[in-house]
Short mmCIF file of C-alpha atoms and ligand atoms in Angstrom, two decimals:
data_model
loop_
_atom_site.label_atom_id
_atom_site.label_comp_id
_atom_site.label_asym_id
_atom_site.label_seq_id
_atom_site.Cartn_x
_atom_site.Cartn_y
_atom_site.Cartn_z
CA MET A 1441 129.78 104.33 101.49
CA PRO A 1442 126.62 105.74 99.88
CA ALA A 1443 123.58 103.46 99.88
CA ILE A 1444 120.45 103.51 97.75
CA ALA A 1445 117.10 102.05 98.74
CA ARG A 1446 113.73 101.86 97.06
CA ALA A 1447 110.35 101.68 98.80
CA GLN A 1448 106.76 101.70 97.61
CA PRO A 1449 103.88 103.56 99.24
CA ASN A 1450 101.22 101.52 100.96
CA ILE A 1451 97.48 102.10 100.99
CA ALA A 1452 95.67 101.38 104.25
CA LEU A 1453 92.55 99.23 104.06
CA ILE A 1454 92.03 99.42 107.82
CA LYS A 1455 93.26 102.87 108.73
CA TYR A 1456 95.69 104.28 111.23
CA TRP A 1457 94.15 107.48 112.60
CA GLY A 1458 95.21 108.76 116.02
CA LYS A 1459 98.30 108.52 118.18
CA ARG A 1460 98.60 106.79 121.56
CA ASP A 1461 101.91 108.52 122.27
CA SER A 1462 102.76 111.42 119.99
CA HIS A 1463 106.30 111.77 121.37
CA ARG A 1464 107.22 108.21 120.32
CA ASN A 1465 104.75 108.29 117.42
CA LEU A 1466 102.91 105.17 118.64
CA PRO A 1467 99.57 104.60 116.91
CA ALA A 1468 96.33 104.47 118.89
CA VAL A 1469 94.98 101.72 116.63
CA GLY A 1470 96.32 98.83 114.57
CA SER A 1471 96.08 99.07 110.77
CA ILE A 1472 96.29 96.89 107.65
CA SER A 1473 97.59 98.02 104.28
CA VAL A 1474 98.63 96.85 100.84
CA THR A 1475 102.08 97.79 99.56
CA LEU A 1476 102.16 98.92 95.93
CA ALA A 1477 104.59 97.75 93.24
CA ASP A 1478 104.77 100.41 90.57
CA LEU A 1479 104.90 103.73 92.46
CA PHE A 1480 108.14 104.20 94.34
CA THR A 1481 110.63 106.47 96.05
CA THR A 1482 114.33 105.98 95.49
CA MET A 1483 116.53 107.37 98.25
CA ARG A 1484 120.30 107.75 98.17
CA VAL A 1485 122.06 108.54 101.45
CA GLU A 1486 125.71 109.36 101.90
CA PHE A 1487 127.35 110.42 105.16
CA ASP A 1488 130.29 112.68 104.44
CA ASP A 1489 132.39 114.57 106.98
CA ALA A 1490 133.47 116.98 104.21
CA LEU A 1491 129.92 118.40 104.13
CA SER A 1492 129.25 121.38 106.38
CA ASP A 1493 125.61 120.41 106.94
CA ASP A 1494 122.90 117.99 105.89
CA LEU A 1495 121.59 118.53 102.38
CA LEU A 1496 118.22 117.21 101.17
CA ILE A 1497 117.38 117.11 97.48
CA VAL A 1498 113.86 116.06 96.53
CA ASN A 1499 113.13 115.41 92.85
CA ALA A 1500 116.26 117.39 91.90
CA CYS A 1501 115.43 120.49 94.04
CA VAL A 1502 116.97 121.45 97.38
CA ASN A 1503 114.24 121.05 100.02
CA GLU A 1504 114.53 122.74 103.39
CA ASP A 1505 110.93 122.23 104.55
CA MET A 1506 111.23 118.47 104.95
CA LEU A 1507 114.82 118.55 106.22
CA PRO A 1508 114.14 118.72 110.01
CA ARG A 1509 111.99 115.53 109.91
CA ILE A 1510 114.59 113.77 107.78
CA GLN A 1511 117.36 114.87 110.17
CA ARG A 1512 115.50 113.49 113.20
CA CYS A 1513 115.09 110.17 111.42
CA LEU A 1514 118.78 110.08 110.42
CA ASP A 1515 119.78 110.79 114.03
CA ASN A 1516 117.67 107.84 115.15
CA VAL A 1517 119.19 105.55 112.53
CA ALA A 1518 122.86 106.62 112.63
CA GLY A 1519 123.13 108.37 116.01
CA ALA A 1520 123.18 112.08 116.77
CA ARG A 1521 127.00 112.17 116.41
CA ARG A 1522 126.80 111.04 112.77
CA HIS A 1523 128.54 112.87 109.91
CA PRO A 1524 126.45 115.30 107.83
CA ALA A 1525 124.48 113.58 105.10
CA ARG A 1526 123.52 114.23 101.51
CA ILE A 1527 120.08 112.75 100.84
CA ASP A 1528 118.70 112.49 97.31
CA SER A 1529 115.06 111.48 97.03
CA GLU A 1530 113.13 110.83 93.84
CA SER A 1531 109.55 109.67 93.53
CA ASN A 1532 107.80 108.62 90.33
CA PHE A 1533 104.41 109.90 91.57
CA PRO A 1534 103.06 113.20 93.05
CA ILE A 1535 104.30 113.80 96.61
CA ALA A 1536 102.38 115.36 99.55
CA ALA A 1537 99.09 114.78 97.72
CA GLY A 1538 97.52 111.98 99.74
CA LEU A 1539 99.39 109.19 97.96
CA ALA A 1540 101.41 108.06 100.99
CA SER A 1541 104.66 109.54 99.72
CA SER A 1542 105.90 109.97 103.30
CA ALA A 1543 105.50 106.21 103.81
CA SER A 1544 107.69 105.31 100.84
CA ALA A 1545 110.14 108.15 101.61
CA PHE A 1546 110.78 107.22 105.26
CA ALA A 1547 110.84 103.48 104.54
CA ALA A 1548 113.48 104.05 101.85
CA LEU A 1549 115.33 106.53 104.07
CA VAL A 1550 115.80 104.15 107.02
CA VAL A 1551 116.94 101.31 104.76
CA ALA A 1552 119.46 103.51 102.90
CA ALA A 1553 120.70 105.33 106.02
CA ASP A 1554 121.10 102.08 107.97
CA ALA A 1555 123.24 100.63 105.17
CA ALA A 1556 125.22 103.86 104.63
CA ALA A 1557 126.01 103.93 108.35
CA GLY A 1558 126.94 100.21 108.29
CA MET A 1559 124.41 99.29 110.99
CA GLY A 1560 122.89 96.14 109.42
CA ARG A 1561 119.57 96.12 111.28
CA ASP A 1562 116.86 93.59 110.45
CA THR A 1563 113.51 94.47 108.82
CA ALA A 1564 111.58 94.53 112.11
CA ARG A 1565 113.98 97.05 113.62
CA LEU A 1566 113.97 99.16 110.44
CA ALA A 1567 110.15 99.14 110.42
CA SER A 1568 110.13 100.42 113.97
CA LEU A 1569 112.53 103.25 113.05
CA ALA A 1570 110.48 104.16 109.95
CA GLY A 1571 107.32 104.15 112.06
CA SER A 1572 108.82 106.62 114.53
CA ALA A 1573 109.19 109.07 111.63
CA SER A 1574 105.84 108.41 109.94
CA GLY A 1575 103.46 105.79 111.37
CA SER A 1576 102.37 104.38 108.04
CA ALA A 1577 105.99 104.14 106.80
CA ALA A 1578 106.54 101.10 109.03
CA ARG A 1579 104.17 99.11 106.80
CA SER A 1580 106.20 99.89 103.63
CA LEU A 1581 109.08 97.78 104.98
CA TYR A 1582 106.86 94.79 104.18
CA GLY A 1583 105.22 93.73 100.94
CA GLY A 1584 101.73 92.45 100.16
CA PHE A 1585 99.24 92.83 103.00
CA ALA A 1586 100.92 94.20 106.14
CA GLU A 1587 99.48 94.70 109.61
CA LEU A 1588 100.84 97.28 112.02
CA GLU A 1589 100.09 96.16 115.55
CA ASN A 1590 98.98 98.46 118.28
CA SER A 1591 100.62 96.94 121.33
CA GLY A 1592 103.75 97.39 123.37
CA ASP A 1593 106.29 100.18 123.16
CA GLU A 1594 107.75 99.27 119.79
CA ILE A 1595 106.08 99.66 116.42
CA LYS A 1596 105.59 96.13 115.10
CA VAL A 1597 104.52 95.00 111.62
CA ASN A 1598 103.62 91.55 110.25
CA CYS A 1599 103.11 90.39 106.69
CA LEU A 1600 99.64 88.79 106.46
CA CYS A 1601 99.85 87.65 102.83
CA ASN A 1602 102.48 88.07 100.11
CA ALA A 1603 101.70 90.16 97.04
CA ALA A 1604 101.91 87.13 94.74
CA ASP A 1605 99.43 85.17 96.85
CA TRP A 1606 96.56 87.58 96.18
CA PRO A 1607 97.42 89.74 93.16
CA LEU A 1608 94.95 92.64 93.31
CA ARG A 1609 95.26 95.95 91.46
CA VAL A 1610 95.01 99.49 92.83
CA VAL A 1611 93.69 102.22 90.50
CA VAL A 1612 94.16 105.75 91.81
CA ALA A 1613 92.05 108.69 90.62
CA ILE A 1614 93.91 111.97 91.09
CA THR A 1615 91.10 114.42 91.81
CA ALA A 1616 93.28 117.40 92.73
CA THR A 1617 96.97 118.15 92.34
CA GLY A 1618 99.02 120.17 94.79
CA PRO A 1619 99.74 119.73 98.47
CA LYS A 1620 97.02 118.85 100.98
CA PRO A 1621 95.79 121.63 103.30
CA LEU A 1622 96.58 119.89 106.61
CA GLY A 1623 99.16 117.21 107.45
CA SER A 1624 98.01 113.96 109.03
CA THR A 1625 99.82 114.46 112.37
CA ALA A 1626 98.06 117.79 113.05
CA ALA A 1627 94.76 116.43 111.77
CA MET A 1628 94.96 113.34 114.02
CA GLU A 1629 95.53 115.53 117.06
CA ILE A 1630 92.51 117.72 116.23
CA SER A 1631 90.42 114.55 115.85
CA ARG A 1632 91.66 113.11 119.16
CA LYS A 1633 90.94 116.31 121.04
CA THR A 1634 87.64 117.34 119.51
CA SER A 1635 85.79 114.62 117.59
CA PRO A 1636 82.90 113.06 119.54
CA PHE A 1637 83.37 109.95 117.38
CA TYR A 1638 87.05 109.44 118.21
CA SER A 1639 86.54 107.16 121.22
CA ARG A 1640 84.13 104.89 119.30
CA TRP A 1641 86.62 104.77 116.43
CA ILE A 1642 89.33 103.47 118.80
CA GLU A 1643 86.93 101.01 120.47
CA GLN A 1644 85.71 99.49 117.20
CA GLN A 1645 89.05 99.11 115.45
CA PRO A 1646 89.86 95.59 116.81
CA GLN A 1647 86.70 94.16 115.25
CA ASP A 1648 87.45 95.76 111.85
CA LEU A 1649 91.01 94.38 112.03
CA THR A 1650 89.74 90.87 112.79
CA GLU A 1651 87.23 91.03 109.95
CA ALA A 1652 89.89 92.21 107.49
CA ARG A 1653 92.46 89.65 108.68
CA ASN A 1654 89.90 86.85 108.19
CA ALA A 1655 88.90 88.17 104.76
CA ILE A 1656 92.55 88.27 103.67
CA ALA A 1657 93.24 84.75 104.99
CA ALA A 1658 90.19 83.47 103.05
CA ARG A 1659 90.96 85.69 99.98
CA ASP A 1660 87.34 86.85 100.33
CA PHE A 1661 87.14 90.01 98.20
CA ALA A 1662 83.54 90.91 99.08
CA LYS A 1663 84.19 90.72 102.84
CA LEU A 1664 87.40 92.75 102.54
CA ALA A 1665 85.58 95.34 100.39
CA SER A 1666 82.82 95.72 102.93
CA VAL A 1667 85.02 96.20 105.99
CA ALA A 1668 87.56 98.42 104.17
CA GLU A 1669 84.92 100.86 102.88
CA HIS A 1670 83.26 100.90 106.29
CA ASN A 1671 86.57 101.63 108.02
CA CYS A 1672 87.49 104.37 105.55
CA LEU A 1673 84.14 106.14 105.88
CA LYS A 1674 84.34 105.82 109.67
CA MET A 1675 87.77 107.47 109.72
CA HIS A 1676 86.48 110.34 107.59
CA SER A 1677 83.43 110.64 109.85
CA VAL A 1678 85.81 111.12 112.79
CA MET A 1679 87.49 113.89 110.79
CA TRP A 1680 84.23 115.54 109.70
CA GLY A 1681 83.06 115.54 113.34
CA SER A 1682 86.21 117.39 114.49
CA ARG A 1683 86.34 121.09 115.28
CA PRO A 1684 87.42 122.66 113.02
CA PRO A 1685 86.12 119.98 110.63
CA ILE A 1686 88.76 118.15 108.58
CA VAL A 1687 87.45 117.57 105.07
CA TYR A 1688 89.93 116.26 102.53
CA TRP A 1689 87.37 115.41 99.85
CA ASN A 1690 86.27 117.49 96.89
CA SER A 1691 83.31 117.04 94.55
CA VAL A 1692 85.34 114.81 92.21
CA THR A 1693 86.25 112.56 95.17
CA LEU A 1694 82.52 111.98 95.63
CA GLU A 1695 81.96 111.39 91.91
CA CYS A 1696 84.68 108.71 91.97
CA MET A 1697 83.10 107.02 95.00
CA GLN A 1698 79.78 107.06 93.15
CA ALA A 1699 81.45 105.50 90.09
CA VAL A 1700 82.77 102.67 92.28
CA ARG A 1701 79.26 102.12 93.71
CA GLU A 1702 77.90 101.97 90.15
CA LEU A 1703 80.51 99.36 89.15
CA GLN A 1704 79.68 97.33 92.26
CA SER A 1705 76.02 97.32 91.28
CA GLN A 1706 77.09 95.82 87.92
CA GLY A 1707 78.94 93.01 89.73
CA VAL A 1708 82.48 94.40 89.36
CA ALA A 1709 84.85 93.33 92.18
CA VAL A 1710 86.05 96.75 93.33
CA PHE A 1711 86.01 98.93 96.43
CA PHE A 1712 87.28 102.41 97.29
CA THR A 1713 89.43 103.85 100.01
CA ILE A 1714 90.55 107.44 100.68
CA ASP A 1715 93.34 108.71 102.95
CA ALA A 1716 94.30 112.16 104.21
CA GLY A 1717 93.80 113.72 100.81
CA PRO A 1718 91.23 113.92 98.00
CA GLN A 1719 92.50 111.02 95.84
CA VAL A 1720 90.34 107.92 95.46
CA LYS A 1721 92.05 104.54 95.48
CA ALA A 1722 90.03 101.71 93.96
CA ILE A 1723 91.15 98.19 94.81
CA CYS A 1724 89.98 95.61 92.30
CA GLU A 1725 90.58 92.17 90.91
CA VAL A 1726 93.04 92.04 88.01
CA ALA A 1727 90.34 91.23 85.44
CA ASP A 1728 88.32 94.32 86.40
CA GLU A 1729 91.06 96.96 86.15
CA SER A 1730 90.07 98.22 82.69
CA LYS A 1731 86.45 98.77 83.79
CA VAL A 1732 87.63 100.81 86.79
CA ARG A 1733 90.01 102.85 84.63
CA SER A 1734 87.29 103.67 82.11
CA ALA A 1735 84.80 104.61 84.84
CA PHE A 1736 87.32 107.05 86.40
CA GLY A 1737 88.38 108.25 82.95
CA ALA A 1738 84.80 109.24 82.16
CA ILE A 1739 84.71 111.70 85.10
CA GLY A 1740 85.60 115.17 83.83
CA GLY A 1741 87.43 116.37 86.97
CA VAL A 1742 89.82 113.41 87.23
CA ALA A 1743 93.23 114.92 86.49
CA ASP A 1744 95.12 111.64 86.15
CA ILE A 1745 94.83 107.91 86.74
CA LEU A 1746 97.65 105.81 88.18
CA ALA A 1747 97.57 102.04 88.57
CA SER A 1748 99.69 99.51 90.34
CA GLY A 1749 99.83 95.92 91.40
CA LEU A 1750 100.87 94.85 94.89
CA GLY A 1751 104.59 94.64 95.53
CA GLY A 1752 107.35 93.89 97.97
CA GLY A 1753 108.82 95.76 100.92
CA ALA A 1754 111.58 98.36 100.95
CA SER A 1755 115.00 97.13 99.86
CA LEU A 1756 118.50 98.21 98.97
CA ILE A 1757 119.28 98.57 95.28
CA ASP A 1758 122.57 98.66 93.38
CA ASP A 1759 124.30 101.96 92.64
CA ASP A 1760 124.40 101.97 88.83
O1 PMV B 1183 101.72 107.93 108.51
P1 PMV B 1183 100.99 109.21 108.55
O2 PMV B 1183 101.31 110.00 109.76
O3 PMV B 1183 101.14 110.00 107.30
O4 PMV B 1183 99.41 108.87 108.66
C1 PMV B 1183 98.70 108.11 107.71
C2 PMV B 1183 97.24 108.26 107.86
C3 PMV B 1183 96.37 107.63 106.78
O5 PMV B 1183 97.04 107.59 105.55
C4 PMV B 1183 95.12 108.49 106.61
C5 PMV B 1183 95.90 106.23 107.18
C6 PMV B 1183 96.92 105.13 107.04
O6 PMV B 1183 96.77 104.14 107.81
O7 PMV B 1183 97.82 105.18 106.19
#
């Protein structure tokens, strides 16, 4: 039977950067993210022995580049002796542009493939399978604020706070369209091998995680803002200190960060974070969203602005 799942990307507030075991895709650090509500990937998976081979269709186009990664994930979910699969993926936001599309894609893929293969795994097991394909994807199995733990041999995620219990908004400034120059797996390895700041990054992560966890438990926006911006800039410092340097930002990225600083100086509850790409994600309180949107909208180089609330984890949806 075909199965369809939907998953939302998540945005890390305390970042995952670096692998402890690249073979099993185990992260070198824990991380904390927020799962979005309004950006999503819908994934339909059907195993069919009449097919001669796996077929991946992304946003209505056959895609061979991503197929090997998808196939490895399907083998993990349904077993290497599975039937060939037809996989249809659609996202309502730009993919491979630093918006965590691989997180929503692999979270949706494991949920759909597990159901299509009749396996019936629980969320924890599905998160572990998603995390083996893309570390951050494990967090998209959960909604609200999710923490990916860095311990043991299995990828483990906990929900720290449901979306409805702290309804923040995320406003994304698209500062460049098109694919990013270097994927996160390759970039993490360059950082691990060459950045003089990498070991300090690993050492300091537990204290950033504790600070963020406490801020979330207390719903303390200012404390969360401070540790999240610090952690983001530290991750990018690790990248900038790598050889060759890994620089995902452009001049508009910096203008957006400056705009957030300006809003903060006016008392607006907002902070920025940036992942492996040039887009700037501003997290703000619901009442401040329009101020953030107008500040980004006033920057000439911002190509688009997306906004979302916080949402739930990946789930199966009806086929209609
Ligand atoms: O899950 P990956 O391999 O795409 O790595 C994600 C890395 C960051 O987005 C930069 C940080 C994070 O925790 O999501």
